[in-house]
Amino acid sequence: MLRNWATVAELDEALRSMFQLMVGAIAYGDPRTGRILRRCATDWTDPDELAPLPLTAAVVHAQLDLEGV
Protein backbone atom coordinates (compact mmCIF):
# COMPACT_ATOMS: atom_id res chain seq x y z
CA MET A 1 0.00 0.00 0.00
CA LEU A 2 2.81 2.42 0.87
CA ARG A 3 4.38 1.93 -2.53
CA ASN A 4 1.07 2.72 -4.22
CA TRP A 5 0.86 6.03 -2.36
CA ALA A 6 4.52 6.71 -3.14
CA THR A 7 3.86 6.13 -6.84
CA VAL A 8 1.09 8.71 -6.88
CA ALA A 9 3.21 11.12 -4.83
CA GLU A 10 6.05 10.82 -7.33
CA LEU A 11 3.91 12.68 -9.87
CA ASP A 12 2.50 15.36 -7.55
CA GLU A 13 4.68 17.77 -5.58
CA ALA A 14 1.93 18.76 -3.13
CA LEU A 15 1.09 15.14 -2.43
CA ARG A 16 4.79 14.39 -1.99
CA SER A 17 4.92 17.04 0.73
CA MET A 18 1.96 15.44 2.48
CA PHE A 19 3.57 12.02 2.08
CA GLN A 20 6.70 13.37 3.76
CA LEU A 21 4.64 14.62 6.72
CA MET A 22 2.87 11.27 6.94
CA VAL A 23 6.20 9.43 7.04
CA GLY A 24 7.34 11.72 9.85
CA ALA A 25 4.18 11.04 11.82
CA ILE A 26 4.44 7.29 11.34
CA ALA A 27 8.12 7.13 12.29
CA TYR A 28 7.92 9.60 15.19
CA GLY A 29 9.40 7.95 18.27
CA ASP A 30 9.60 4.53 16.60
CA PRO A 31 13.07 3.69 15.25
CA ARG A 32 11.98 0.27 13.98
CA THR A 33 9.25 1.80 11.83
CA GLY A 34 11.74 4.40 10.61
CA ARG A 35 14.12 1.64 9.52
CA ILE A 36 11.32 -0.15 7.68
CA LEU A 37 10.29 3.05 5.89
CA ARG A 38 13.91 3.80 5.00
CA ARG A 39 14.29 0.31 3.54
CA CYS A 40 11.16 0.77 1.45
CA ALA A 41 12.46 4.08 0.08
CA THR A 42 15.82 2.48 -0.71
CA ASP A 43 14.02 -0.29 -2.62
CA TRP A 44 12.17 2.33 -4.70
CA THR A 45 15.47 3.52 -6.17
CA ASP A 46 17.15 0.15 -6.60
CA PRO A 47 18.91 -0.11 -9.98
CA ASP A 48 16.77 -3.16 -10.83
CA GLU A 49 13.53 -1.28 -10.09
CA LEU A 50 11.42 -1.03 -13.27
CA ALA A 51 9.56 2.08 -12.13
CA PRO A 52 11.86 3.94 -9.73
CA LEU A 53 10.51 6.61 -7.39
CA PRO A 54 13.51 8.87 -6.78
CA LEU A 55 11.62 12.01 -5.76
CA THR A 56 9.43 10.24 -3.23
CA ALA A 57 12.36 8.23 -1.90
CA ALA A 58 14.32 11.45 -1.41
CA VAL A 59 11.59 13.06 0.72
CA VAL A 60 11.26 9.89 2.80
CA HIS A 61 15.00 9.84 3.48
CA ALA A 62 15.00 13.58 4.22
CA GLN A 63 12.15 13.25 6.72
CA LEU A 64 13.68 10.25 8.43
CA ASP A 65 16.99 12.12 8.70
CA LEU A 66 15.10 14.97 10.43
CA GLU A 67 13.45 12.47 12.76
CA GLY A 68 16.83 10.95 13.53
CA VAL A 69 15.85 7.45 12.47
mmCIF file with all atom_site columns, C-alpha atoms in Angstrom:
data_model
loop_
_atom_site.group_PDB
_atom_site.id
_atom_site.type_symbol
_atom_site.label_atom_id
_atom_site.label_alt_id
_atom_site.label_comp_id
_atom_site.label_asym_id
_atom_site.label_entity_id
_atom_site.label_seq_id
_atom_site.pdbx_PDB_ins_code
_atom_site.Cartn_x
_atom_site.Cartn_y
_atom_site.Cartn_z
_atom_site.occupancy
_atom_site.B_iso_or_equiv
_atom_site.pdbx_formal_charge
_atom_site.auth_seq_id
_atom_site.auth_comp_id
_atom_site.auth_asym_id
_atom_site.auth_atom_id
_atom_site.pdbx_PDB_model_num
ATOM 1  C CA . MET A 1 1  ? 0.000  0.000  0.000   1.00 0.00 ? 1  MET A CA 1
ATOM 2  C CA . LEU A 1 2  ? 2.807  2.424  0.875   1.00 0.00 ? 2  LEU A CA 1
ATOM 3  C CA . ARG A 1 3  ? 4.385  1.933  -2.527  1.00 0.00 ? 3  ARG A CA 1
ATOM 4  C CA . ASN A 1 4  ? 1.072  2.718  -4.224  1.00 0.00 ? 4  ASN A CA 1
ATOM 5  C CA . TRP A 1 5  ? 0.862  6.030  -2.357  1.00 0.00 ? 5  TRP A CA 1
ATOM 6  C CA . ALA A 1 6  ? 4.521  6.709  -3.139  1.00 0.00 ? 6  ALA A CA 1
ATOM 7  C CA . THR A 1 7  ? 3.863  6.125  -6.836  1.00 0.00 ? 7  THR A CA 1
ATOM 8  C CA . VAL A 1 8  ? 1.086  8.706  -6.879  1.00 0.00 ? 8  VAL A CA 1
ATOM 9  C CA . ALA A 1 9  ? 3.206  11.125 -4.825  1.00 0.00 ? 9  ALA A CA 1
ATOM 10 C CA . GLU A 1 10 ? 6.054  10.817 -7.335  1.00 0.00 ? 10 GLU A CA 1
ATOM 11 C CA . LEU A 1 11 ? 3.910  12.680 -9.866  1.00 0.00 ? 11 LEU A CA 1
ATOM 12 C CA . ASP A 1 12 ? 2.500  15.356 -7.553  1.00 0.00 ? 12 ASP A CA 1
ATOM 13 C CA . GLU A 1 13 ? 4.678  17.772 -5.580  1.00 0.00 ? 13 GLU A CA 1
ATOM 14 C CA . ALA A 1 14 ? 1.932  18.757 -3.129  1.00 0.00 ? 14 ALA A CA 1
ATOM 15 C CA . LEU A 1 15 ? 1.089  15.136 -2.429  1.00 0.00 ? 15 LEU A CA 1
ATOM 16 C CA . ARG A 1 16 ? 4.795  14.393 -1.991  1.00 0.00 ? 16 ARG A CA 1
ATOM 17 C CA . SER A 1 17 ? 4.924  17.040 0.735   1.00 0.00 ? 17 SER A CA 1
ATOM 18 C CA . MET A 1 18 ? 1.962  15.438 2.478   1.00 0.00 ? 18 MET A CA 1
ATOM 19 C CA . PHE A 1 19 ? 3.566  12.015 2.077   1.00 0.00 ? 19 PHE A CA 1
ATOM 20 C CA . GLN A 1 20 ? 6.695  13.371 3.765   1.00 0.00 ? 20 GLN A CA 1
ATOM 21 C CA . LEU A 1 21 ? 4.645  14.616 6.720   1.00 0.00 ? 21 LEU A CA 1
ATOM 22 C CA . MET A 1 22 ? 2.868  11.268 6.943   1.00 0.00 ? 22 MET A CA 1
ATOM 23 C CA . VAL A 1 23 ? 6.203  9.432  7.036   1.00 0.00 ? 23 VAL A CA 1
ATOM 24 C CA . GLY A 1 24 ? 7.342  11.719 9.850   1.00 0.00 ? 24 GLY A CA 1
ATOM 25 C CA . ALA A 1 25 ? 4.175  11.039 11.820  1.00 0.00 ? 25 ALA A CA 1
ATOM 26 C CA . ILE A 1 26 ? 4.439  7.287  11.335  1.00 0.00 ? 26 ILE A CA 1
ATOM 27 C CA . ALA A 1 27 ? 8.115  7.133  12.293  1.00 0.00 ? 27 ALA A CA 1
ATOM 28 C CA . TYR A 1 28 ? 7.925  9.604  15.188  1.00 0.00 ? 28 TYR A CA 1
ATOM 29 C CA . GLY A 1 29 ? 9.401  7.954  18.265  1.00 0.00 ? 29 GLY A CA 1
ATOM 30 C CA . ASP A 1 30 ? 9.600  4.533  16.596  1.00 0.00 ? 30 ASP A CA 1
ATOM 31 C CA . PRO A 1 31 ? 13.074 3.689  15.250  1.00 0.00 ? 31 PRO A CA 1
ATOM 32 C CA . ARG A 1 32 ? 11.977 0.270  13.982  1.00 0.00 ? 32 ARG A CA 1
ATOM 33 C CA . THR A 1 33 ? 9.248  1.799  11.829  1.00 0.00 ? 33 THR A CA 1
ATOM 34 C CA . GLY A 1 34 ? 11.738 4.395  10.609  1.00 0.00 ? 34 GLY A CA 1
ATOM 35 C CA . ARG A 1 35 ? 14.124 1.643  9.520   1.00 0.00 ? 35 ARG A CA 1
ATOM 36 C CA . ILE A 1 36 ? 11.322 -0.147 7.678   1.00 0.00 ? 36 ILE A CA 1
ATOM 37 C CA . LEU A 1 37 ? 10.294 3.049  5.889   1.00 0.00 ? 37 LEU A CA 1
ATOM 38 C CA . ARG A 1 38 ? 13.913 3.804  4.996   1.00 0.00 ? 38 ARG A CA 1
ATOM 39 C CA . ARG A 1 39 ? 14.292 0.311  3.542   1.00 0.00 ? 39 ARG A CA 1
ATOM 40 C CA . CYS A 1 40 ? 11.157 0.771  1.453   1.00 0.00 ? 40 CYS A CA 1
ATOM 41 C CA . ALA A 1 41 ? 12.464 4.079  0.082   1.00 0.00 ? 41 ALA A CA 1
ATOM 42 C CA . THR A 1 42 ? 15.820 2.476  -0.710  1.00 0.00 ? 42 THR A CA 1
ATOM 43 C CA . ASP A 1 43 ? 14.025 -0.292 -2.624  1.00 0.00 ? 43 ASP A CA 1
ATOM 44 C CA . TRP A 1 44 ? 12.167 2.333  -4.700  1.00 0.00 ? 44 TRP A CA 1
ATOM 45 C CA . THR A 1 45 ? 15.469 3.525  -6.173  1.00 0.00 ? 45 THR A CA 1
ATOM 46 C CA . ASP A 1 46 ? 17.153 0.146  -6.602  1.00 0.00 ? 46 ASP A CA 1
ATOM 47 C CA . PRO A 1 47 ? 18.915 -0.113 -9.980  1.00 0.00 ? 47 PRO A CA 1
ATOM 48 C CA . ASP A 1 48 ? 16.771 -3.159 -10.831 1.00 0.00 ? 48 ASP A CA 1
ATOM 49 C CA . GLU A 1 49 ? 13.534 -1.279 -10.094 1.00 0.00 ? 49 GLU A CA 1
ATOM 50 C CA . LEU A 1 50 ? 11.424 -1.029 -13.268 1.00 0.00 ? 50 LEU A CA 1
ATOM 51 C CA . ALA A 1 51 ? 9.558  2.083  -12.131 1.00 0.00 ? 51 ALA A CA 1
ATOM 52 C CA . PRO A 1 52 ? 11.858 3.944  -9.731  1.00 0.00 ? 52 PRO A CA 1
ATOM 53 C CA . LEU A 1 53 ? 10.510 6.608  -7.387  1.00 0.00 ? 53 LEU A CA 1
ATOM 54 C CA . PRO A 1 54 ? 13.514 8.868  -6.784  1.00 0.00 ? 54 PRO A CA 1
ATOM 55 C CA . LEU A 1 55 ? 11.616 12.007 -5.761  1.00 0.00 ? 55 LEU A CA 1
ATOM 56 C CA . THR A 1 56 ? 9.426  10.241 -3.228  1.00 0.00 ? 56 THR A CA 1
ATOM 57 C CA . ALA A 1 57 ? 12.360 8.229  -1.901  1.00 0.00 ? 57 ALA A CA 1
ATOM 58 C CA . ALA A 1 58 ? 14.317 11.450 -1.413  1.00 0.00 ? 58 ALA A CA 1
ATOM 59 C CA . VAL A 1 59 ? 11.591 13.058 0.717   1.00 0.00 ? 59 VAL A CA 1
ATOM 60 C CA . VAL A 1 60 ? 11.259 9.892  2.799   1.00 0.00 ? 60 VAL A CA 1
ATOM 61 C CA . HIS A 1 61 ? 14.996 9.842  3.476   1.00 0.00 ? 61 HIS A CA 1
ATOM 62 C CA . ALA A 1 62 ? 14.999 13.578 4.224   1.00 0.00 ? 62 ALA A CA 1
ATOM 63 C CA . GLN A 1 63 ? 12.150 13.253 6.716   1.00 0.00 ? 63 GLN A CA 1
ATOM 64 C CA . LEU A 1 64 ? 13.683 10.249 8.434   1.00 0.00 ? 64 LEU A CA 1
ATOM 65 C CA . ASP A 1 65 ? 16.986 12.123 8.702   1.00 0.00 ? 65 ASP A CA 1
ATOM 66 C CA . LEU A 1 66 ? 15.095 14.967 10.427  1.00 0.00 ? 66 LEU A CA 1
ATOM 67 C CA . GLU A 1 67 ? 13.453 12.471 12.760  1.00 0.00 ? 67 GLU A CA 1
ATOM 68 C CA . GLY A 1 68 ? 16.832 10.950 13.525  1.00 0.00 ? 68 GLY A CA 1
ATOM 69 C CA . VAL A 1 69 ? 15.849 7.445  12.474  1.00 0.00 ? 69 VAL A CA 1
#
